[in-house]
Amino acid sequence: NTSTWNGSVSTDWFTAANWTPNLVPDATRRAIISSTAARNCDISSASATCLSLNINAGRILTINNGYDLTIKGNIDINGTLTVSSWTPGSTIYVEGNWSNPGVFNSANSTVVFNLAAGTQSIASGGIGNSKRFRTLQIGSGSTTNIVTFSQAIEVVTKLEIKNGATLNNNSG
């Protein structure tokens, strides 16, 4: 099940008419932010959840006001993911893989890799302002997940590896 962002009504993630079909993504629906959408997309009124997320080139998804985003699967950032709030910061929960050949503006966000059990990967596309994590957390303390990164990653403020979690460097 997939919901594709068309942005025909507004920039609000939670307006069903902005999605094709008219269904806001949830834990059972993949979200695609289409490069042909009329507007960019904002999460500004509540925290959001989706099965997976693909932000296409030329489009921006902005998380505002300290709200969180939970992705039950993979995230592919080919466009731009922006966290706009410094206080309070937002948390992005990822239960799949992270791929960022695009732009990630992290502000004061935390990215948490919290797959219940198994292996996750980070392919950041490089280092620098558009690739760095502000705070990166591996595991939730009750998980036994393994996160592997295949390219250099940059963590600005805090790297936290919870009990039972492992971070592997395969960047060379």
Tab-separated table of C-alpha atoms in Angstrom:
chain	number	residue	atom	x	y	z
A	1	ASN	CA	0.000	0.000	0.000
A	2	THR	CA	1.466	3.328	-1.099
A	3	SER	CA	0.428	6.948	-0.630
A	4	THR	CA	2.061	9.387	-3.057
A	5	TRP	CA	2.301	13.068	-2.089
A	6	ASN	CA	0.658	15.365	-4.635
A	7	GLY	CA	0.447	18.518	-2.457
A	8	SER	CA	-2.677	19.629	-4.315
A	9	VAL	CA	-4.382	21.277	-1.317
A	10	SER	CA	-1.668	22.450	1.090
A	11	THR	CA	1.686	21.476	2.589
A	12	ASP	CA	0.049	19.541	5.481
A	13	TRP	CA	1.086	15.863	5.760
A	14	PHE	CA	-2.206	15.102	7.566
A	15	THR	CA	-4.559	16.375	4.808
A	16	ALA	CA	-5.738	13.247	2.984
A	17	ALA	CA	-6.438	15.156	-0.262
A	18	ASN	CA	-2.684	15.893	-0.518
A	19	TRP	CA	-2.089	12.165	-1.095
A	20	THR	CA	-2.953	9.790	-3.933
A	21	PRO	CA	-5.048	7.879	-3.049
A	22	ASN	CA	-6.715	10.077	-0.383
A	23	LEU	CA	-5.022	8.187	2.465
A	24	VAL	CA	-2.515	9.706	4.880
A	25	PRO	CA	0.450	7.325	5.370
A	26	ASP	CA	0.517	5.252	8.533
A	27	ALA	CA	2.438	2.228	9.800
A	28	THR	CA	0.966	0.120	6.970
A	29	ARG	CA	1.447	2.578	4.054
A	30	ARG	CA	4.596	3.604	2.176
A	31	ALA	CA	4.995	7.375	1.690
A	32	ILE	CA	6.470	8.799	-1.510
A	33	ILE	CA	7.082	12.548	-1.735
A	34	SER	CA	6.781	12.937	-5.511
A	35	SER	CA	9.028	15.234	-7.517
A	36	THR	CA	5.929	16.281	-9.502
A	37	ALA	CA	3.942	17.401	-6.424
A	38	ALA	CA	2.461	20.900	-6.439
A	39	ARG	CA	3.948	21.746	-3.021
A	40	ASN	CA	6.539	20.525	-0.543
A	41	CYS	CA	5.341	18.621	2.531
A	42	ASP	CA	5.308	19.666	6.221
A	43	ILE	CA	4.758	17.706	9.417
A	44	SER	CA	3.584	20.602	11.608
A	45	SER	CA	0.624	19.572	13.755
A	46	ALA	CA	1.412	16.116	15.178
A	47	SER	CA	3.944	13.307	14.966
A	48	ALA	CA	3.735	11.097	11.863
A	49	THR	CA	4.312	7.429	11.043
A	50	CYS	CA	4.789	5.609	7.740
A	51	LEU	CA	5.827	2.149	6.581
A	52	SER	CA	8.700	3.546	4.486
A	53	LEU	CA	9.628	6.970	3.116
A	54	ASN	CA	11.048	8.083	-0.222
A	55	ILE	CA	11.679	11.806	-0.757
A	56	ASN	CA	12.214	12.343	-4.475
A	57	ALA	CA	14.718	14.822	-5.931
A	58	GLY	CA	13.517	18.416	-5.982
A	59	ARG	CA	11.125	17.982	-3.029
A	60	ILE	CA	11.407	18.920	0.657
A	61	LEU	CA	9.841	17.242	3.688
A	62	THR	CA	10.048	19.500	6.757
A	63	ILE	CA	9.444	18.348	10.335
A	64	ASN	CA	8.374	21.344	12.467
A	65	ASN	CA	7.660	22.200	16.101
A	66	GLY	CA	9.474	19.283	17.707
A	67	TYR	CA	7.189	16.624	16.220
A	68	ASP	CA	8.563	13.158	15.535
A	69	LEU	CA	8.603	10.886	12.496
A	70	THR	CA	8.534	7.091	12.787
A	71	ILE	CA	9.539	5.062	9.739
A	72	LYS	CA	8.747	1.365	10.152
A	73	GLY	CA	11.012	0.454	7.225
A	74	ASN	CA	13.533	2.175	4.947
A	75	ILE	CA	14.093	5.878	4.311
A	76	ASP	CA	15.515	7.121	0.997
A	77	ILE	CA	16.364	10.834	0.888
A	78	ASN	CA	16.887	11.820	-2.736
A	79	GLY	CA	15.452	15.289	-2.154
A	80	THR	CA	15.642	17.138	1.194
A	81	LEU	CA	14.613	16.199	4.735
A	82	THR	CA	14.686	19.238	7.030
A	83	VAL	CA	14.134	19.390	10.777
A	84	SER	CA	13.333	23.029	11.469
A	85	SER	CA	13.107	23.159	15.270
A	86	TRP	CA	16.063	23.713	17.547
A	87	THR	CA	13.901	23.690	20.686
A	88	PRO	CA	12.367	21.240	21.155
A	89	GLY	CA	14.194	18.879	18.866
A	90	SER	CA	12.449	16.223	16.803
A	91	THR	CA	13.208	12.506	16.804
A	92	ILE	CA	13.250	10.365	13.678
A	93	TYR	CA	12.796	6.664	14.457
A	94	VAL	CA	14.058	4.314	11.729
A	95	GLU	CA	13.365	0.582	11.744
A	96	GLY	CA	14.914	-0.045	8.316
A	97	ASN	CA	17.851	1.307	6.329
A	98	TRP	CA	18.898	4.955	5.866
A	99	SER	CA	19.994	6.111	2.409
A	100	ASN	CA	20.836	9.791	1.853
A	101	PRO	CA	22.222	10.790	-1.537
A	102	GLY	CA	20.167	13.983	-1.030
A	103	VAL	CA	20.150	16.537	1.810
A	104	PHE	CA	19.434	16.049	5.528
A	105	ASN	CA	19.258	19.274	7.578
A	106	SER	CA	19.308	17.882	11.114
A	107	ALA	CA	18.883	20.989	13.360
A	108	ASN	CA	18.572	19.643	16.923
A	109	SER	CA	17.157	16.261	15.933
A	110	THR	CA	17.883	12.764	17.133
A	111	VAL	CA	17.888	9.829	14.723
A	112	VAL	CA	17.199	6.511	16.435
A	113	PHE	CA	17.846	3.182	14.707
A	114	ASN	CA	15.574	0.871	16.692
A	115	LEU	CA	14.792	-2.286	14.724
A	116	ALA	CA	13.571	-4.862	17.235
A	117	ALA	CA	16.189	-7.379	16.088
A	118	GLY	CA	18.313	-7.646	12.995
A	119	THR	CA	20.628	-5.534	10.863
A	120	GLN	CA	20.193	-1.978	9.593
A	121	SER	CA	22.459	0.107	7.377
A	122	ILE	CA	23.388	3.759	6.938
A	123	ALA	CA	24.419	4.983	3.479
A	124	SER	CA	24.815	8.700	4.032
A	125	GLY	CA	26.234	9.742	0.700
A	126	GLY	CA	29.170	11.486	2.359
A	127	ILE	CA	29.856	13.984	5.129
A	128	GLY	CA	29.233	17.692	5.561
A	129	ASN	CA	26.336	19.941	6.553
A	130	SER	CA	23.794	18.084	4.416
A	131	LYS	CA	24.768	14.611	5.656
A	132	ARG	CA	25.535	14.919	9.353
A	133	PHE	CA	23.539	13.639	12.275
A	134	ARG	CA	23.099	15.917	15.302
A	135	THR	CA	22.438	13.031	17.718
A	136	LEU	CA	22.562	9.403	16.605
A	137	GLN	CA	21.231	6.597	18.793
A	138	ILE	CA	21.730	2.922	17.963
A	139	GLY	CA	19.187	0.638	19.654
A	140	SER	CA	16.619	1.388	22.318
A	141	GLY	CA	18.107	-0.549	25.221
A	142	SER	CA	15.751	-3.476	24.690
A	143	THR	CA	16.842	-4.388	21.176
A	144	THR	CA	19.664	-6.468	19.744
A	145	ASN	CA	20.019	-4.675	16.445
A	146	ILE	CA	23.202	-4.135	14.454
A	147	VAL	CA	23.736	-0.964	12.423
A	148	THR	CA	26.404	-0.905	9.729
A	149	PHE	CA	27.586	2.179	7.875
A	150	SER	CA	29.224	1.830	4.488
A	151	GLN	CA	30.448	5.414	4.105
A	152	ALA	CA	31.859	7.913	6.558
A	153	ILE	CA	29.239	9.429	8.857
A	154	GLU	CA	29.471	12.554	10.980
A	155	VAL	CA	27.800	12.939	14.370
A	156	VAL	CA	27.919	16.495	15.707
A	157	THR	CA	26.660	16.263	19.287
A	158	LYS	CA	26.164	12.741	20.609
A	159	LEU	CA	26.556	9.115	19.541
A	160	GLU	CA	24.741	6.722	21.848
A	161	ILE	CA	24.955	2.938	21.463
A	162	LYS	CA	22.397	1.320	23.754
A	163	ASN	CA	22.845	-1.961	25.601
A	164	GLY	CA	22.519	-4.894	23.174
A	165	ALA	CA	23.153	-2.816	20.044
A	166	THR	CA	26.214	-2.821	17.780
A	167	LEU	CA	27.609	-0.225	15.351
A	168	ASN	CA	29.836	-1.595	12.579
A	169	ASN	CA	32.118	0.500	10.352
A	170	ASN	CA	32.411	-0.893	6.828
A	171	SER	CA	33.482	2.429	5.275
A	172	GLY	CA	37.035	1.328	4.619
